[in-house]
Structure formats: C-alpha cells, structure tokens
Coordinates of N, CA, C and O in Angstrom, one line a residue:
X1 N 100.0 160.1 55.7 CA 98.8 159.2 55.5 C 98.7 158.2 56.6 O 97.6 157.9 57.0
X2 N 99.8 157.6 57.0 CA 99.8 156.6 58.1 C 99.8 155.2 57.6 O 100.2 154.9 56.5
X3 N 99.3 154.3 58.5 CA 99.4 152.9 58.2 C 98.0 152.3 58.2 O 97.2 152.6 59.1
X4 N 97.6 151.5 57.1 CA 96.4 150.8 57.0 C 96.6 149.4 56.9 O 97.2 148.9 55.9
X5 N 96.3 148.6 57.9 CA 96.6 147.2 57.9 C 95.6 146.4 56.9 O 94.4 146.6 57.0
X6 N 96.1 145.6 56.1 CA 95.3 144.8 55.1 C 95.0 143.5 55.7 O 93.8 143.1 55.8
X7 N 96.0 142.7 56.2 CA 95.7 141.4 56.8 C 96.9 141.1 57.8 O 98.0 141.6 57.6
X8 N 96.6 140.3 58.8 CA 97.5 139.9 59.8 C 97.6 138.3 59.8 O 96.6 137.7 59.5
X9 N 98.7 137.8 60.3 CA 98.8 136.4 60.5 C 98.5 136.2 62.0 O 99.4 136.4 62.9
X10 N 97.3 135.9 62.3 CA 96.8 135.9 63.7 C 97.4 134.7 64.5 O 97.5 134.8 65.7
X11 N 97.8 133.7 63.9 CA 98.3 132.5 64.6 C 99.8 132.5 64.8 O 100.4 131.6 65.4
X12 N 100.5 133.5 64.3 CA 101.9 133.6 64.3 C 102.4 133.6 65.8 O 103.3 132.8 66.1
X13 N 101.9 134.4 66.6 CA 102.3 134.5 68.0 C 101.9 133.2 68.8 O 102.6 132.9 69.8
X14 N 100.9 132.5 68.4 CA 100.5 131.3 69.0 C 101.4 130.1 68.6 O 101.8 129.3 69.5
X15 N 101.8 130.0 67.4 CA 102.5 128.9 66.9 C 104.1 129.1 66.9 O 104.8 128.1 66.8
X16 N 104.5 130.3 67.1 CA 106.0 130.6 67.0 C 106.4 131.5 68.1 O 105.7 132.3 68.6
X17 N 107.7 131.4 68.5 CA 108.4 132.4 69.3 C 109.0 133.4 68.3 O 109.8 133.0 67.5
X18 N 108.5 134.6 68.4 CA 109.0 135.6 67.5 C 110.2 136.3 68.0 O 110.2 136.9 69.0
X19 N 111.3 136.2 67.2 CA 112.6 136.7 67.7 C 112.8 138.1 67.2 O 112.9 139.1 68.0
X20 N 113.0 138.3 65.9 CA 113.3 139.6 65.3 C 112.3 140.0 64.2 O 112.0 139.1 63.5
X21 N 112.0 141.2 64.1 CA 111.0 141.6 63.1 C 111.7 142.6 62.1 O 112.5 143.4 62.5
X22 N 111.3 142.5 60.8 CA 111.8 143.3 59.8 C 110.6 143.8 58.9 O 109.6 143.1 58.8
X23 N 110.8 145.0 58.4 CA 109.8 145.6 57.5 C 110.4 145.6 56.1 O 111.6 146.0 55.9
X24 N 109.6 145.1 55.1 CA 110.2 145.1 53.8 C 109.0 145.4 52.8 O 107.9 145.3 53.1
X25 N 109.5 145.9 51.6 CA 108.5 146.1 50.5 C 108.2 144.9 49.8 O 108.9 143.9 49.9
X26 N 107.1 144.9 49.0 CA 106.6 143.8 48.2 C 106.5 144.2 46.8 O 105.9 145.3 46.5
X27 N 107.0 143.4 45.8 CA 106.9 143.7 44.4 C 105.5 143.1 44.0 O 105.3 141.9 44.0
X28 N 104.6 144.0 43.5 CA 103.3 143.5 43.1 C 102.9 144.1 41.7 O 103.6 145.0 41.2
X29 N 101.9 143.4 41.1 CA 101.4 144.0 39.8 C 100.2 144.8 40.1 O 99.6 144.8 41.3
X30 N 99.7 145.5 39.2 CA 98.6 146.5 39.4 C 97.3 145.9 40.0 O 96.7 146.5 40.9
X31 N 96.9 144.8 39.5 CA 95.6 144.2 39.9 C 95.7 143.7 41.4 O 94.8 143.6 42.1
X32 N 97.0 143.3 41.8 CA 97.2 142.9 43.2 C 97.0 144.0 44.1 O 96.4 143.9 45.2
X33 N 97.5 145.2 43.7 CA 97.4 146.4 44.6 C 95.9 146.8 44.7 O 95.5 147.1 45.8
X34 N 95.2 146.7 43.6 CA 93.8 147.1 43.6 C 93.0 146.1 44.5 O 92.1 146.5 45.3
X35 N 93.3 144.9 44.5 CA 92.7 143.9 45.3 C 93.0 144.1 46.8 O 92.1 144.0 47.6
X36 N 94.2 144.5 47.1 CA 94.6 144.8 48.4 C 94.0 146.0 49.0 O 93.7 146.1 50.1
X37 N 93.8 147.0 48.1 CA 93.1 148.2 48.5 C 91.6 147.9 48.9 O 91.1 148.6 49.8
X38 N 91.0 146.9 48.4 CA 89.7 146.4 48.8 C 89.7 145.7 50.1 O 88.7 145.2 50.6
X39 N 90.9 145.5 50.7 CA 91.1 144.8 52.0 C 91.1 143.3 51.8 O 90.9 142.6 52.8
X40 N 91.4 142.8 50.6 CA 91.4 141.3 50.4 C 92.9 140.9 50.4 O 93.7 141.5 49.9
X41 N 93.1 139.8 51.0 CA 94.4 139.2 51.1 C 94.5 138.3 52.3 O 93.8 138.5 53.3
X42 N 95.4 137.3 52.2 CA 95.5 136.3 53.3 C 97.0 135.8 53.4 O 97.5 135.4 52.3
X43 N 97.5 135.8 54.6 CA 98.9 135.4 54.7 C 99.0 134.3 55.8 O 100.1 134.1 56.3
X44 N 97.9 133.7 56.2 CA 98.0 132.7 57.3 C 98.8 131.5 57.0 O 99.5 131.0 57.9
X45 N 98.8 131.1 55.7 CA 99.6 129.9 55.4 C 100.9 130.3 54.7 O 101.6 129.4 54.2
X46 N 101.2 131.5 54.7 CA 102.4 132.0 53.9 C 103.7 131.8 54.7 O 103.7 131.7 55.9
X47 N 104.8 131.8 54.0 CA 106.1 131.7 54.5 C 107.1 132.4 53.6 O 106.8 132.8 52.5
X48 N 108.3 132.7 54.1 CA 109.3 133.4 53.3 C 110.5 132.5 53.1 O 111.0 131.8 54.1
X49 N 111.1 132.5 51.9 CA 112.3 131.7 51.6 C 113.3 132.7 51.1 O 113.0 133.7 50.5
X50 N 114.6 132.3 51.2 CA 115.7 133.0 50.6 C 116.4 132.1 49.7 O 116.8 131.0 50.1
X51 N 116.4 132.5 48.4 CA 117.0 131.6 47.4 C 118.5 131.7 47.3 O 119.1 132.4 48.1
X52 N 119.1 130.9 46.3 CA 120.5 130.9 46.2 C 121.1 132.2 45.7 O 122.3 132.5 45.9
X53 N 120.3 133.1 45.1 CA 120.8 134.4 44.6 C 120.7 135.4 45.7 O 121.1 136.6 45.5
X54 N 120.3 135.1 46.9 CA 120.2 136.0 48.0 C 119.0 136.9 48.0 O 119.1 138.1 48.4
X55 N 117.9 136.4 47.4 CA 116.7 137.2 47.3 C 115.6 136.6 48.2 O 115.5 135.4 48.2
X56 N 114.8 137.4 48.8 CA 113.7 136.9 49.7 C 112.4 136.9 48.9 O 112.1 137.8 48.1
X57 N 111.7 135.8 49.0 CA 110.4 135.6 48.3 C 109.3 135.2 49.3 O 109.5 134.4 50.2
X58 N 108.1 135.8 49.1 CA 106.9 135.5 49.9 C 106.2 134.4 49.1 O 105.7 134.6 48.0
X59 N 106.1 133.2 49.7 CA 105.4 132.1 49.1 C 104.0 131.9 49.8 O 103.8 132.1 51.0
X60 N 103.1 131.4 49.0 CA 101.8 130.9 49.5 C 100.9 132.0 50.0 O 99.9 131.7 50.7
X61 N 101.2 133.3 49.8 CA 100.3 134.4 50.2 C 99.2 134.5 49.1 O 99.5 134.4 47.9
X62 N 98.0 134.6 49.6 CA 96.8 134.6 48.6 C 96.3 136.0 48.5 O 95.9 136.6 49.5
X63 N 96.3 136.5 47.3 CA 95.7 137.8 47.0 C 94.7 137.5 45.9 O 95.1 137.1 44.7
X64 N 93.4 137.5 46.2 CA 92.4 137.1 45.2 C 92.4 138.0 44.0 O 92.9 139.1 44.0
X65 N 91.8 137.5 42.9 CA 91.6 138.2 41.7 C 90.9 139.5 41.9 O 90.0 139.6 42.7
X66 N 91.3 140.6 41.2 CA 90.6 141.9 41.3 C 89.2 141.7 40.6 O 89.1 141.2 39.5
X67 N 88.2 142.1 41.3 CA 86.8 141.9 40.8 C 86.5 142.5 39.5 O 85.8 141.9 38.6
X68 N 87.1 143.7 39.2 CA 86.8 144.4 37.9 C 88.0 144.2 36.9 O 88.1 145.0 36.0
X69 N 88.9 143.2 37.2 CA 90.0 143.0 36.3 C 89.5 142.3 35.0 O 88.4 141.8 34.9
X70 N 90.5 142.2 34.0 CA 90.2 141.6 32.8 C 90.9 140.2 32.7 O 91.3 139.7 33.7
X71 N 91.2 139.7 31.5 CA 91.9 138.5 31.4 C 93.3 138.5 31.8 O 93.9 137.5 32.0
X72 N 93.9 139.7 32.0 CA 95.2 139.9 32.4 C 95.4 139.9 33.9 O 96.3 140.5 34.4
X73 N 94.4 139.4 34.7 CA 94.5 139.3 36.1 C 95.7 138.5 36.6 O 96.1 137.6 35.8
X74 N 96.1 138.7 37.8 CA 97.3 138.0 38.3 C 96.9 136.6 38.9 O 95.8 136.4 39.2
X75 N 97.9 135.7 38.9 CA 97.7 134.4 39.6 C 97.6 134.7 41.1 O 98.3 135.5 41.7
X76 N 96.6 134.0 41.8 CA 96.3 134.3 43.2 C 97.5 134.0 44.2 O 97.7 134.7 45.1
X77 N 98.2 132.9 44.0 CA 99.2 132.5 45.0 C 100.6 132.4 44.3 O 101.4 131.5 44.6
X78 N 100.9 133.4 43.5 CA 102.2 133.4 42.9 C 103.3 133.8 43.9 O 103.0 134.3 45.0
X79 N 104.5 133.6 43.6 CA 105.7 133.9 44.4 C 105.9 135.4 44.2 O 106.0 135.9 43.1
X80 N 106.1 136.1 45.4 CA 106.3 137.6 45.3 C 107.6 138.0 46.0 O 107.9 137.5 47.0
X81 N 108.3 138.8 45.3 CA 109.6 139.2 45.8 C 109.5 140.2 46.9 O 108.7 141.1 46.8
X82 N 110.3 140.1 47.9 CA 110.4 141.0 49.1 C 111.6 141.8 48.9 O 112.7 141.4 48.6
X83 N 111.5 143.1 49.2 CA 112.6 144.1 49.1 C 113.2 144.3 50.4 O 112.7 145.0 51.3
X84 N 114.4 143.7 50.6 CA 115.2 143.9 51.8 C 116.6 144.3 51.4 O 117.1 144.0 50.2
X85 N 117.4 144.9 52.3 CA 118.8 145.3 52.0 C 119.6 144.0 52.0 O 119.3 143.0 52.8
X86 N 120.7 144.0 51.3 CA 121.5 142.8 51.2 C 122.1 142.4 52.6 O 122.2 141.2 52.9
X87 N 122.5 143.4 53.4 CA 123.0 143.1 54.7 C 122.0 142.5 55.6 O 122.3 141.6 56.4
X88 N 120.7 142.9 55.5 CA 119.6 142.3 56.3 C 119.4 140.8 55.9 O 119.2 140.0 56.7
X89 N 119.4 140.6 54.6 CA 119.2 139.2 54.1 C 120.4 138.3 54.6 O 120.2 137.2 55.0
X90 N 121.6 138.8 54.5 CA 122.7 138.0 55.0 C 122.6 137.7 56.5 O 122.9 136.6 57.0
X91 N 122.2 138.7 57.2 CA 122.0 138.6 58.7 C 120.9 137.5 59.0 O 121.1 136.7 59.8
X92 N 119.9 137.6 58.2 CA 118.8 136.6 58.4 C 119.2 135.2 58.0 O 118.9 134.3 58.7
X93 N 120.0 135.1 57.0 CA 120.5 133.8 56.5 C 121.4 133.1 57.6 O 121.3 131.9 57.9
X94 N 122.2 133.9 58.3 CA 123.1 133.4 59.3 C 122.2 132.9 60.5 O 122.5 131.8 61.0
X95 N 121.2 133.6 60.8 CA 120.3 133.2 61.9 C 119.5 132.0 61.6 O 119.1 131.2 62.4
X96 N 119.1 131.9 60.3 CA 118.2 130.8 59.8 C 119.0 129.5 59.7 O 118.5 128.4 59.7
X97 N 120.4 129.6 59.7 CA 121.2 128.4 59.6 C 121.1 127.6 60.9 O 121.4 126.4 60.9
X98 N 120.7 128.3 62.0 CA 120.5 127.6 63.2 C 119.2 126.7 63.1 O 118.2 127.2 62.5
X99 N 119.3 125.5 63.6 CA 118.2 124.6 63.4 C 116.9 125.1 64.1 O 116.9 125.6 65.2
X100 N 115.8 125.0 63.4 CA 114.5 125.4 64.0 C 114.0 126.8 63.6 O 112.8 127.1 64.0
X101 N 114.8 127.6 63.0 CA 114.4 129.0 62.7 C 113.7 129.1 61.3 O 114.2 128.4 60.4
X102 N 112.7 129.9 61.2 CA 112.1 130.1 59.9 C 111.7 131.6 59.8 O 111.7 132.3 60.8
X103 N 111.3 132.0 58.6 CA 110.8 133.4 58.4 C 109.3 133.3 58.0 O 108.9 132.6 57.1
X104 N 108.6 134.1 58.8 CA 107.1 134.1 58.5 C 106.6 135.5 58.4 O 107.2 136.4 59.1
X105 N 105.6 135.7 57.6 CA 105.0 137.1 57.5 C 104.0 137.3 58.6 O 103.3 136.4 59.0
X106 N 104.1 138.5 59.2 CA 103.2 138.8 60.3 C 102.0 139.7 59.8 O 100.9 139.5 60.3
X107 N 102.3 140.6 58.9 CA 101.2 141.5 58.4 C 101.5 142.1 57.1 O 102.7 142.2 56.7
X108 N 100.5 142.4 56.3 CA 100.6 143.2 55.1 C 99.9 144.5 55.3 O 98.7 144.5 55.9
X109 N 100.5 145.6 55.0 CA 99.8 146.9 55.2 C 100.3 147.9 54.3 O 101.3 147.8 53.6
X110 N 99.5 149.0 54.1 CA 99.8 150.1 53.4 C 100.5 151.1 54.3 O 100.0 151.5 55.3
X111 N 101.7 151.6 53.8 CA 102.4 152.7 54.6 C 102.6 153.8 53.6 O 103.5 153.7 52.7
X112 N 101.9 154.9 53.7 CA 102.0 156.0 52.7 C 101.9 155.5 51.3 O 102.7 155.8 50.5
X113 N 100.8 154.8 51.0 CA 100.5 154.2 49.7 C 101.4 153.2 49.1 O 101.3 152.8 48.0
X114 N 102.4 152.7 49.9 CA 103.2 151.6 49.5 C 102.8 150.3 50.3 O 102.5 150.4 51.5
X115 N 102.9 149.2 49.6 CA 102.5 147.9 50.3 C 103.8 147.4 51.0 O 104.8 147.2 50.4
X116 N 103.7 147.2 52.3 CA 104.8 146.7 53.1 C 104.4 145.4 53.7 O 103.2 145.1 54.0
X117 N 105.4 144.6 54.0 CA 105.2 143.3 54.7 C 106.1 143.3 55.9 O 107.3 143.6 55.8
X118 N 105.5 142.9 57.1 CA 106.3 142.7 58.3 C 106.6 141.2 58.4 O 105.7 140.4 58.5
X119 N 107.9 140.9 58.4 CA 108.3 139.5 58.6 C 109.0 139.3 59.9 O 109.6 140.3 60.4
X120 N 109.0 138.1 60.4 CA 109.7 137.8 61.7 C 110.5 136.6 61.6 O 110.1 135.6 60.9
X121 N 111.7 136.6 62.2 CA 112.5 135.4 62.4 C 111.9 134.7 63.6 O 111.7 135.2 64.6
X122 N 111.4 133.4 63.4 CA 110.7 132.7 64.4 C 111.1 131.3 64.6 O 111.8 130.7 63.7
X123 N 110.9 130.8 65.8 CA 111.2 129.4 66.1 C 109.9 128.8 66.6 O 109.1 129.3 67.3
X124 N 109.6 127.6 66.0 CA 108.3 126.9 66.3 C 108.2 126.5 67.8 O 109.1 126.2 68.4
X125 N 106.9 126.6 68.2 CA 106.6 126.2 69.6 C 106.2 124.7 69.6 O 105.6 124.2 68.7
X126 N 106.5 124.1 70.7 CA 106.0 122.7 71.0 C 104.6 122.8 71.6 O 104.2 123.9 72.0
X127 N 103.9 121.7 71.7 CA 102.5 121.7 72.3 C 102.5 122.3 73.7 O 101.6 123.1 74.0
X128 N 103.5 121.9 74.5 CA 103.5 122.3 75.9 C 103.7 123.8 76.0 O 103.2 124.5 76.9
X129 N 104.5 124.4 75.1 CA 104.7 125.8 75.0 C 103.5 126.6 74.7 O 103.2 127.6 75.3
X130 N 102.7 126.0 73.8 CA 101.4 126.6 73.4 C 100.4 126.6 74.6 O 99.7 127.6 74.8
X131 N 100.4 125.5 75.3 CA 99.5 125.4 76.5 C 100.0 126.4 77.6 O 99.1 127.1 78.2
X132 N 101.2 126.6 77.8 CA 101.8 127.5 78.7 C 101.4 129.0 78.4 O 101.0 129.8 79.2
X133 N 101.6 129.3 77.1 CA 101.2 130.6 76.6 C 99.7 130.9 76.8 O 99.3 132.0 77.3
X134 N 98.9 129.9 76.5 CA 97.4 130.1 76.7 C 97.1 130.3 78.2 O 96.2 131.1 78.5
X135 N 97.7 129.6 79.0 CA 97.5 129.7 80.5 C 97.9 131.1 81.0 O 97.2 131.7 81.8
X136 N 99.0 131.6 80.5 CA 99.5 132.9 81.0 C 98.5 134.0 80.5 O 98.2 134.9 81.2
X137 N 98.0 133.9 79.3 CA 97.1 134.8 78.8 C 95.8 134.8 79.6 O 95.1 135.8 79.8
X138 N 95.3 133.6 79.9 CA 94.1 133.4 80.7 C 94.3 134.1 82.1 O 93.3 134.8 82.5
X139 N 95.4 133.9 82.7 CA 95.6 134.5 84.0 C 95.7 136.1 83.9 O 95.1 136.8 84.7
X140 N 96.4 136.6 82.9 CA 96.4 138.0 82.7 C 95.0 138.6 82.4 O 94.7 139.7 83.0
X141 N 94.2 137.9 81.7 CA 92.9 138.4 81.4 C 92.0 138.5 82.7 O 91.3 139.4 82.9
X142 N 92.1 137.4 83.5 CA 91.4 137.4 84.8 C 91.9 138.5 85.7 O 91.1 139.0 86.5
X143 N 93.2 138.8 85.7 CA 93.7 139.8 86.6 C 93.2 141.2 86.1 O 92.8 142.0 87.0
X144 N 93.1 141.4 84.8 CA 92.5 142.7 84.3 C 91.1 142.8 84.7 O 90.6 143.9 85.0
X145 N 90.4 141.7 84.7 CA 88.9 141.8 85.0 C 88.7 141.9 86.5 O 87.6 142.1 86.9
X146 N 89.7 141.6 87.3 CA 89.6 141.7 88.8 C 89.0 140.5 89.4 O 88.4 140.5 90.5
X147 N 89.1 139.3 88.7 CA 88.6 138.1 89.3 C 89.5 137.5 90.4 O 89.0 136.8 91.2
X148 N 90.8 137.8 90.3 CA 91.7 137.3 91.3 C 92.0 138.5 92.3 O 92.8 139.4 92.0
X149 N 91.3 138.6 93.4 CA 91.6 139.7 94.3 C 92.1 139.2 95.6 O 92.1 138.1 96.1

C-alpha cells in the first residue's frame, strides 16, 4: 500500500538540529484513526517524553474529534503511547541526559494501514543558527535558479 503522510512538523528543521530519527507505532482509539484517515491532525506543538517506567508518550498532539462520532469520542489532546523497543528507549534516554537534547515528532503517517510516528532526537537552535540556515537555503535556491552565474 505504501506511505500516506497525515501531517508534518514543518518547523522542526528550522527550530532544531535533527540528530537521529526513529520510527514508532502509536496507540490510538478507533475515532482517532478515523479522524486521521480524513487527513486531520496536528503535531506542530507536540513533544515526546519518556516516563519513569521507560515508556515513550506523545504529548500535545492534536487529533480533532471525528465528525460522525458519538458521545464516546476521544479527547483531542490526550497523551498517546508510542511503541518503541526497550533498547531504543534506553539508547534515547542516554542521549537525552546530555544537556539540550529533546525528542520531537516529525511526521504522522499511515504505513500499510498502521499509524506510525517519526520522531527525532534534536538539539535546539539559537537565533544566529536559524539566520545562518535561512541564508544557506536562500543561496542554494538562487543557485538552482541560475541567478549566480
């Protein structure tokens, strides 16, 4: 079937240096999956935490109510469990113990009818880093267009 992207965190590459990427499953209820099939969902303000039990959780991700749902619809911004192997979580925790590292979601997508989340170990950029990145992108765009000959 392939991959169908539901939503992306478009500011992640601008706000963070992305170190390592991981693919993980997401534990959802039925109305959340139906809402995601309609292409609704937002992860721009979302982040990932690892609790004391060694489980990864997706916080602040918004999946709106299913339009045709009943009173048993899901809460929009509930905490959702991420499915990672124990070794991966331990590896991530070691790297997150270094100051400045965080876990952020990059994309939510369907992979062969399963909802997957791509997360990345990231380090925040300072303002001058963001300006430097924007300047490099501008130069590359002008080179592609042939303005610098």
